[in-house]
């Protein structure tokens, strides 16, 4: 009789733990039972940085599904639930995830460490059709800003899991050295380039341009707000012809058709450029940035 009662009690306890809504779960200190830091990020680029810093001591997930524009994403109840059990939440900041603060409060997870990855990045004001003074959020497409983001992520991980702070610090230094090496690989090439402007689909490269003193001309504005006006397209066609533009960049996600129209109108060819807002072609952040920079250099004739 006693044994049966004990078995029933154990079963009830097991069910309570499995259901995941017990008070114990959110109150338990991080890292979780498996010993790993549970990290929730918003999209692909911060997820890669978090994996690089977390190594085998962190489990990293992404809230915004691949193929979804982070610019128009709105979280659902299930996304808030992820934050209620995570140890760390990493978001890009600069207004990209305008829902971030609200989601963190709604999650009601007092031990959650929220990391604004762009903390300390000098913002660039977005140049878009509305000109409403919002910052341009695309800091992750700059190697220099990415270095800052990785350092911020390491600091957040150290707060959530002080025992492994040295490990996260070491990993972040290794990754920052790779970012810096990639920057060095292109810095001299861009400095010596005669041409400084390239033409692309959505205006995601202002921070990258700041790194190398370049300029982007784009079909779509910073927030990827749909089709350009006819006037914008005509002025781009004129620009491409006047500057003998041979390559027009396009992303897989946005603006491809308009970029193609522009390219065929001016006799240029289309090249892929990665915005790293989703996982793309099974390639890492560093591989995609390397390809982006190689193609931009080629388009500038350097
Ligand atoms: Zn974008």
mmCIF file of C-alpha atoms and ligand atoms in Angstrom:
data_model
loop_
_atom_site.group_PDB
_atom_site.id
_atom_site.type_symbol
_atom_site.label_atom_id
_atom_site.label_comp_id
_atom_site.label_asym_id
_atom_site.label_seq_id
_atom_site.Cartn_x
_atom_site.Cartn_y
_atom_site.Cartn_z
ATOM 1 C CA UNK A 1 0.000 0.000 0.000
ATOM 2 C CA UNK A 2 2.722 2.432 1.020
ATOM 3 C CA UNK A 3 4.733 1.495 -2.075
ATOM 4 C CA UNK A 4 1.777 2.205 -4.357
ATOM 5 C CA UNK A 5 1.234 5.612 -2.788
ATOM 6 C CA UNK A 6 4.905 6.462 -3.199
ATOM 7 C CA UNK A 7 4.830 5.375 -6.862
ATOM 8 C CA UNK A 8 1.773 7.572 -7.491
ATOM 9 C CA UNK A 9 3.467 10.506 -5.806
ATOM 10 C CA UNK A 10 6.628 10.035 -7.892
ATOM 11 C CA UNK A 11 4.540 9.833 -11.053
ATOM 12 C CA UNK A 12 2.727 13.040 -10.153
ATOM 13 C CA UNK A 13 6.066 14.745 -9.539
ATOM 14 C CA UNK A 14 7.437 13.504 -12.844
ATOM 15 C CA UNK A 15 4.376 14.802 -14.688
ATOM 16 C CA UNK A 16 4.687 18.167 -12.966
ATOM 17 C CA UNK A 17 8.306 18.454 -14.088
ATOM 18 C CA UNK A 18 7.475 17.328 -17.647
ATOM 19 C CA UNK A 19 4.611 19.795 -18.008
ATOM 20 C CA UNK A 20 7.163 22.576 -17.622
ATOM 21 C CA UNK A 21 4.768 24.934 -15.885
ATOM 22 C CA UNK A 22 5.968 24.212 -12.341
ATOM 23 C CA UNK A 23 7.306 27.147 -10.369
ATOM 24 C CA UNK A 24 10.572 25.242 -9.780
ATOM 25 C CA UNK A 25 11.632 25.512 -13.403
ATOM 26 C CA UNK A 26 11.815 29.298 -13.654
ATOM 27 C CA UNK A 27 13.173 29.616 -10.135
ATOM 28 C CA UNK A 28 16.038 27.172 -10.730
ATOM 29 C CA UNK A 29 19.410 28.844 -11.146
ATOM 30 C CA UNK A 30 21.061 28.794 -14.566
ATOM 31 C CA UNK A 31 22.576 26.849 -16.236
ATOM 32 C CA UNK A 32 19.808 24.257 -16.419
ATOM 33 C CA UNK A 33 19.880 20.621 -15.307
ATOM 34 C CA UNK A 34 21.810 19.449 -18.381
ATOM 35 C CA UNK A 35 24.545 21.855 -17.351
ATOM 36 C CA UNK A 36 24.249 23.977 -20.481
ATOM 37 C CA UNK A 37 23.345 27.622 -20.765
ATOM 38 C CA UNK A 38 19.977 27.986 -22.534
ATOM 39 C CA UNK A 39 20.296 30.859 -24.989
ATOM 40 C CA UNK A 40 17.480 32.306 -27.060
ATOM 41 C CA UNK A 41 18.430 34.672 -29.901
ATOM 42 C CA UNK A 42 16.327 36.530 -32.434
ATOM 43 C CA UNK A 43 17.825 35.618 -35.848
ATOM 44 C CA UNK A 44 20.758 34.016 -37.641
ATOM 45 C CA UNK A 45 23.650 36.474 -37.113
ATOM 46 C CA UNK A 46 23.303 36.846 -33.320
ATOM 47 C CA UNK A 47 22.708 33.080 -33.112
ATOM 48 C CA UNK A 48 26.061 32.439 -34.805
ATOM 49 C CA UNK A 49 27.824 34.863 -32.481
ATOM 50 C CA UNK A 50 26.165 33.198 -29.474
ATOM 51 C CA UNK A 51 27.243 29.722 -30.676
ATOM 52 C CA UNK A 52 30.809 30.930 -31.180
ATOM 53 C CA UNK A 53 30.917 32.330 -27.629
ATOM 54 C CA UNK A 54 28.944 29.518 -25.967
ATOM 55 C CA UNK A 55 30.829 26.623 -27.574
ATOM 56 C CA UNK A 56 29.798 23.303 -26.033
ATOM 57 C CA UNK A 57 28.507 24.967 -22.870
ATOM 58 C CA UNK A 58 25.453 26.613 -24.468
ATOM 59 C CA UNK A 59 22.368 25.536 -26.409
ATOM 60 C CA UNK A 60 21.335 28.300 -28.821
ATOM 61 C CA UNK A 61 17.947 28.685 -30.513
ATOM 62 C CA UNK A 62 16.462 31.324 -32.818
ATOM 63 C CA UNK A 63 13.028 32.933 -32.332
ATOM 64 C CA UNK A 64 12.514 34.354 -35.843
ATOM 65 C CA UNK A 65 12.077 31.437 -38.277
ATOM 66 C CA UNK A 66 14.429 31.195 -41.264
ATOM 67 C CA UNK A 67 12.967 32.897 -44.296
ATOM 68 C CA UNK A 68 11.006 35.403 -42.204
ATOM 69 C CA UNK A 69 11.984 39.070 -42.525
ATOM 70 C CA UNK A 70 13.164 40.179 -39.066
ATOM 71 C CA UNK A 71 11.947 43.682 -39.976
ATOM 72 C CA UNK A 72 8.260 42.718 -39.802
ATOM 73 C CA UNK A 73 8.353 39.899 -37.256
ATOM 74 C CA UNK A 74 5.929 39.848 -34.303
ATOM 75 C CA UNK A 75 6.448 37.249 -31.542
ATOM 76 C CA UNK A 76 3.738 34.751 -30.620
ATOM 77 C CA UNK A 77 2.875 33.260 -27.231
ATOM 78 C CA UNK A 78 5.184 30.290 -27.871
ATOM 79 C CA UNK A 79 8.135 32.681 -28.380
ATOM 80 C CA UNK A 80 7.461 34.329 -25.017
ATOM 81 C CA UNK A 81 7.346 30.859 -23.436
ATOM 82 C CA UNK A 82 10.861 30.169 -24.777
ATOM 83 C CA UNK A 83 12.071 33.264 -22.902
ATOM 84 C CA UNK A 84 10.366 32.143 -19.697
ATOM 85 C CA UNK A 85 12.768 29.191 -19.434
ATOM 86 C CA UNK A 86 15.909 30.618 -21.115
ATOM 87 C CA UNK A 87 19.014 31.765 -19.230
ATOM 88 C CA UNK A 88 20.036 34.397 -21.781
ATOM 89 C CA UNK A 89 18.168 36.332 -24.482
ATOM 90 C CA UNK A 90 20.373 37.882 -27.176
ATOM 91 C CA UNK A 91 18.842 40.419 -29.549
ATOM 92 C CA UNK A 92 20.433 42.724 -32.118
ATOM 93 C CA UNK A 93 18.970 45.969 -30.763
ATOM 94 C CA UNK A 94 19.005 49.324 -32.616
ATOM 95 C CA UNK A 95 15.229 48.965 -32.849
ATOM 96 C CA UNK A 96 15.249 45.848 -35.055
ATOM 97 C CA UNK A 97 13.315 43.842 -32.471
ATOM 98 C CA UNK A 98 10.949 46.594 -31.310
ATOM 99 C CA UNK A 99 9.092 43.904 -29.358
ATOM 100 C CA UNK A 100 12.114 42.777 -27.301
ATOM 101 C CA UNK A 101 11.523 44.707 -24.073
ATOM 102 C CA UNK A 102 7.861 43.796 -23.963
ATOM 103 C CA UNK A 103 8.634 40.132 -24.608
ATOM 104 C CA UNK A 104 11.169 40.094 -21.774
ATOM 105 C CA UNK A 105 8.635 41.570 -19.313
ATOM 106 C CA UNK A 106 5.892 39.226 -20.508
ATOM 107 C CA UNK A 107 8.184 36.220 -19.969
ATOM 108 C CA UNK A 108 8.320 37.026 -16.235
ATOM 109 C CA UNK A 109 11.687 35.267 -15.884
ATOM 110 C CA UNK A 110 13.570 37.111 -13.153
ATOM 111 C CA UNK A 111 16.832 35.224 -13.805
ATOM 112 C CA UNK A 112 16.856 35.937 -17.569
ATOM 113 C CA UNK A 113 19.889 37.934 -18.726
ATOM 114 C CA UNK A 114 18.846 40.094 -21.712
ATOM 115 C CA UNK A 115 21.722 41.172 -23.970
ATOM 116 C CA UNK A 116 21.331 44.118 -26.330
ATOM 117 C CA UNK A 117 24.142 43.054 -28.668
ATOM 118 C CA UNK A 118 24.515 46.546 -30.135
ATOM 119 C CA UNK A 119 25.170 48.214 -26.799
ATOM 120 C CA UNK A 120 28.109 50.578 -27.447
ATOM 121 C CA UNK A 121 27.731 50.556 -31.245
ATOM 122 C CA UNK A 122 27.501 54.087 -32.629
ATOM 123 C CA UNK A 123 24.159 54.126 -34.470
ATOM 124 C CA UNK A 124 23.736 55.307 -38.042
ATOM 125 C CA UNK A 125 20.459 57.124 -38.754
ATOM 126 C CA UNK A 126 18.381 55.242 -41.301
ATOM 127 C CA UNK A 127 17.940 56.911 -44.649
ATOM 128 C CA UNK A 128 14.504 55.760 -45.731
ATOM 129 C CA UNK A 129 11.502 57.221 -47.478
ATOM 130 C CA UNK A 130 9.851 58.258 -44.229
ATOM 131 C CA UNK A 131 13.014 59.826 -42.743
ATOM 132 C CA UNK A 132 11.582 59.410 -39.260
ATOM 133 C CA UNK A 133 14.944 59.305 -37.499
ATOM 134 C CA UNK A 134 14.947 55.619 -36.626
ATOM 135 C CA UNK A 135 18.408 54.042 -36.369
ATOM 136 C CA UNK A 136 19.545 51.671 -39.094
ATOM 137 C CA UNK A 137 19.581 48.250 -37.352
ATOM 138 C CA UNK A 138 22.036 46.358 -39.653
ATOM 139 C CA UNK A 139 25.091 46.548 -37.358
ATOM 140 C CA UNK A 140 25.812 42.792 -37.679
ATOM 141 C CA UNK A 141 26.863 43.326 -41.327
ATOM 142 C CA UNK A 142 29.863 45.340 -40.119
ATOM 143 C CA UNK A 143 32.853 43.305 -38.938
ATOM 144 C CA UNK A 144 33.787 46.071 -36.498
ATOM 145 C CA UNK A 145 30.272 46.171 -34.990
ATOM 146 C CA UNK A 146 30.214 42.365 -34.923
ATOM 147 C CA UNK A 147 33.333 42.466 -32.731
ATOM 148 C CA UNK A 148 31.430 44.673 -30.266
ATOM 149 C CA UNK A 149 28.391 42.389 -30.423
ATOM 150 C CA UNK A 150 30.477 39.291 -29.675
ATOM 151 C CA UNK A 151 32.094 41.050 -26.687
ATOM 152 C CA UNK A 152 28.638 42.051 -25.373
ATOM 153 C CA UNK A 153 27.388 38.478 -25.736
ATOM 154 C CA UNK A 154 30.403 37.133 -23.816
ATOM 155 C CA UNK A 155 29.733 39.638 -21.006
ATOM 156 C CA UNK A 156 26.078 38.528 -20.858
ATOM 157 C CA UNK A 157 27.025 34.843 -20.743
ATOM 158 C CA UNK A 158 29.482 35.565 -17.926
ATOM 159 C CA UNK A 159 26.694 37.237 -15.928
ATOM 160 C CA UNK A 160 24.361 34.285 -16.441
ATOM 161 C CA UNK A 161 27.028 31.629 -15.831
ATOM 162 C CA UNK A 162 29.950 33.162 -13.871
ATOM 163 C CA UNK A 163 31.590 29.766 -13.348
ATOM 164 C CA UNK A 164 32.419 29.552 -17.068
ATOM 165 C CA UNK A 165 33.180 33.246 -17.605
ATOM 166 C CA UNK A 166 36.808 32.578 -18.603
ATOM 167 C CA UNK A 167 35.685 30.010 -21.191
ATOM 168 C CA UNK A 168 33.237 32.470 -22.805
ATOM 169 C CA UNK A 169 35.888 35.197 -22.731
ATOM 170 C CA UNK A 170 38.422 32.919 -24.459
ATOM 171 C CA UNK A 171 35.914 31.897 -27.146
ATOM 172 C CA UNK A 172 34.929 35.505 -27.790
ATOM 173 C CA UNK A 173 38.576 36.536 -28.182
ATOM 174 C CA UNK A 174 39.155 33.719 -30.692
ATOM 175 C CA UNK A 175 36.113 34.753 -32.734
ATOM 176 C CA UNK A 176 36.923 38.478 -32.565
ATOM 177 C CA UNK A 177 40.409 37.653 -33.899
ATOM 178 C CA UNK A 178 38.755 35.931 -36.895
ATOM 179 C CA UNK A 179 36.528 38.972 -37.500
ATOM 180 C CA UNK A 180 39.545 41.247 -37.310
ATOM 181 C CA UNK A 181 41.533 39.033 -39.720
ATOM 182 C CA UNK A 182 38.687 39.226 -42.238
ATOM 183 C CA UNK A 183 38.589 43.012 -41.842
ATOM 184 C CA UNK A 184 42.343 43.219 -42.450
ATOM 185 C CA UNK A 185 42.012 41.008 -45.534
ATOM 186 C CA UNK A 186 39.888 43.681 -47.263
ATOM 187 C CA UNK A 187 40.855 47.017 -45.667
ATOM 188 C CA UNK A 188 43.791 47.763 -47.972
ATOM 189 C CA UNK A 189 41.873 46.632 -51.062
ATOM 190 C CA UNK A 190 39.012 49.021 -50.369
ATOM 191 C CA UNK A 191 41.364 51.873 -49.488
ATOM 192 C CA UNK A 192 43.041 51.605 -52.891
ATOM 193 C CA UNK A 193 39.764 51.237 -54.839
ATOM 194 C CA UNK A 194 38.985 54.070 -57.248
ATOM 195 C CA UNK A 195 35.246 53.439 -57.122
ATOM 196 C CA UNK A 196 33.618 53.538 -53.686
ATOM 197 C CA UNK A 197 29.915 52.842 -54.408
ATOM 198 C CA UNK A 198 28.084 49.608 -55.070
ATOM 199 C CA UNK A 199 24.445 48.965 -55.983
ATOM 200 C CA UNK A 200 22.319 46.550 -53.964
ATOM 201 C CA UNK A 201 18.757 45.425 -53.266
ATOM 202 C CA UNK A 202 17.950 46.481 -49.731
ATOM 203 C CA UNK A 203 19.979 49.157 -47.982
ATOM 204 C CA UNK A 204 21.455 46.840 -45.353
ATOM 205 C CA UNK A 205 25.124 47.770 -45.646
ATOM 206 C CA UNK A 206 25.558 51.229 -44.077
ATOM 207 C CA UNK A 207 27.642 49.847 -41.170
ATOM 208 C CA UNK A 208 29.743 47.719 -43.527
ATOM 209 C CA UNK A 209 30.277 50.859 -45.637
ATOM 210 C CA UNK A 210 31.380 52.788 -42.543
ATOM 211 C CA UNK A 211 34.061 50.133 -41.847
ATOM 212 C CA UNK A 212 35.623 50.608 -45.275
ATOM 213 C CA UNK A 213 34.579 54.178 -46.289
ATOM 214 C CA UNK A 214 32.265 52.850 -49.021
ATOM 215 C CA UNK A 215 28.789 53.918 -50.158
ATOM 216 C CA UNK A 216 25.707 51.860 -51.047
ATOM 217 C CA UNK A 217 23.045 52.731 -53.620
ATOM 218 C CA UNK A 218 19.913 50.649 -53.129
ATOM 219 C CA UNK A 219 16.693 49.570 -54.777
ATOM 220 C CA UNK A 220 14.843 49.254 -51.458
ATOM 221 C CA UNK A 221 15.244 51.286 -48.289
ATOM 222 C CA UNK A 222 16.719 50.230 -44.950
ATOM 223 C CA UNK A 223 13.557 48.546 -43.701
ATOM 224 C CA UNK A 224 12.939 46.565 -46.911
ATOM 225 C CA UNK A 225 9.603 48.322 -47.401
ATOM 226 C CA UNK A 226 8.462 46.696 -50.613
ATOM 227 C CA UNK A 227 8.856 47.968 -54.155
ATOM 228 C CA UNK A 228 10.708 51.177 -54.967
ATOM 229 C CA UNK A 229 8.926 54.073 -56.621
ATOM 230 C CA UNK A 230 9.234 54.408 -60.410
ATOM 231 C CA UNK A 231 11.186 57.608 -59.803
ATOM 232 C CA UNK A 232 13.667 55.764 -57.583
ATOM 233 C CA UNK A 233 14.155 53.080 -60.223
ATOM 234 C CA UNK A 234 14.728 55.645 -62.974
ATOM 235 C CA UNK A 235 17.300 57.500 -60.881
ATOM 236 C CA UNK A 236 19.092 54.202 -60.142
ATOM 237 C CA UNK A 237 19.148 53.336 -63.853
ATOM 238 C CA UNK A 238 20.695 56.738 -64.549
ATOM 239 C CA UNK A 239 23.181 56.236 -61.739
ATOM 240 C CA UNK A 240 24.243 52.791 -62.989
ATOM 241 C CA UNK A 241 24.688 54.041 -66.547
ATOM 242 C CA UNK A 242 26.622 57.143 -65.502
ATOM 243 C CA UNK A 243 28.924 55.086 -63.262
ATOM 244 C CA UNK A 244 29.333 52.130 -65.592
ATOM 245 C CA UNK A 245 27.992 49.701 -62.961
ATOM 246 C CA UNK A 246 28.711 46.098 -64.022
ATOM 247 C CA UNK A 247 27.291 44.273 -60.992
ATOM 248 C CA UNK A 248 23.982 44.744 -59.156
ATOM 249 C CA UNK A 249 23.624 42.847 -55.882
ATOM 250 C CA UNK A 250 20.455 41.020 -54.897
ATOM 251 C CA UNK A 251 19.409 39.018 -51.860
ATOM 252 C CA UNK A 252 17.432 35.828 -52.014
ATOM 253 C CA UNK A 253 14.878 37.224 -49.544
ATOM 254 C CA UNK A 254 13.929 40.649 -50.883
ATOM 255 C CA UNK A 255 13.822 42.756 -54.006
ATOM 256 C CA UNK A 256 15.250 40.171 -56.394
ATOM 257 C CA UNK A 257 12.917 40.974 -59.296
ATOM 258 C CA UNK A 258 13.472 44.721 -59.107
ATOM 259 C CA UNK A 259 17.233 44.174 -58.904
ATOM 260 C CA UNK A 260 16.982 41.932 -61.981
ATOM 261 C CA UNK A 261 14.990 44.581 -63.867
ATOM 262 C CA UNK A 262 17.579 47.184 -62.969
ATOM 263 C CA UNK A 263 20.480 44.912 -63.965
ATOM 264 C CA UNK A 264 19.015 44.028 -67.355
ATOM 265 C CA UNK A 265 18.127 47.687 -67.994
ATOM 266 C CA UNK A 266 21.753 48.787 -67.547
ATOM 267 C CA UNK A 267 23.482 45.667 -68.877
ATOM 268 C CA UNK A 268 24.889 44.625 -65.487
ATOM 269 C CA UNK A 269 24.924 41.137 -64.006
ATOM 270 C CA UNK A 270 23.270 40.022 -60.763
ATOM 271 C CA UNK A 271 25.363 38.732 -57.870
ATOM 272 C CA UNK A 272 24.100 37.343 -54.572
ATOM 273 C CA UNK A 273 24.754 39.335 -51.416
ATOM 274 C CA UNK A 274 24.002 37.959 -47.971
ATOM 275 C CA UNK A 275 22.201 40.013 -45.331
ATOM 276 C CA UNK A 276 22.540 37.172 -42.769
ATOM 277 C CA UNK A 277 18.998 37.787 -41.526
ATOM 278 C CA UNK A 278 18.315 34.048 -42.073
ATOM 279 C CA UNK A 279 20.507 30.964 -42.443
ATOM 280 C CA UNK A 280 21.619 30.950 -46.106
ATOM 281 C CA UNK A 281 23.213 28.273 -48.312
ATOM 282 C CA UNK A 282 24.564 26.342 -45.302
ATOM 283 C CA UNK A 283 27.324 28.947 -44.916
ATOM 284 C CA UNK A 284 28.699 30.461 -41.727
ATOM 285 C CA UNK A 285 28.669 34.170 -40.894
ATOM 286 C CA UNK A 286 32.394 34.421 -41.665
ATOM 287 C CA UNK A 287 32.029 32.631 -45.028
ATOM 288 C CA UNK A 288 29.121 34.838 -46.064
ATOM 289 C CA UNK A 289 30.893 38.050 -45.036
ATOM 290 C CA UNK A 290 34.019 36.925 -46.891
ATOM 291 C CA UNK A 291 31.960 36.303 -50.046
ATOM 292 C CA UNK A 292 30.092 39.613 -49.648
ATOM 293 C CA UNK A 293 33.339 41.551 -49.339
ATOM 294 C CA UNK A 294 35.027 39.694 -52.213
ATOM 295 C CA UNK A 295 32.094 40.470 -54.516
ATOM 296 C CA UNK A 296 31.845 44.102 -53.423
ATOM 297 C CA UNK A 297 35.592 44.474 -54.068
ATOM 298 C CA UNK A 298 35.131 42.907 -57.506
ATOM 299 C CA UNK A 299 32.229 45.246 -58.297
ATOM 300 C CA UNK A 300 34.486 48.202 -57.433
ATOM 301 C CA UNK A 301 37.101 46.842 -59.837
ATOM 302 C CA UNK A 302 39.693 46.216 -57.129
HETATM 303 ZN ZN1 LIG B 1 17.410 44.142 -43.294
#
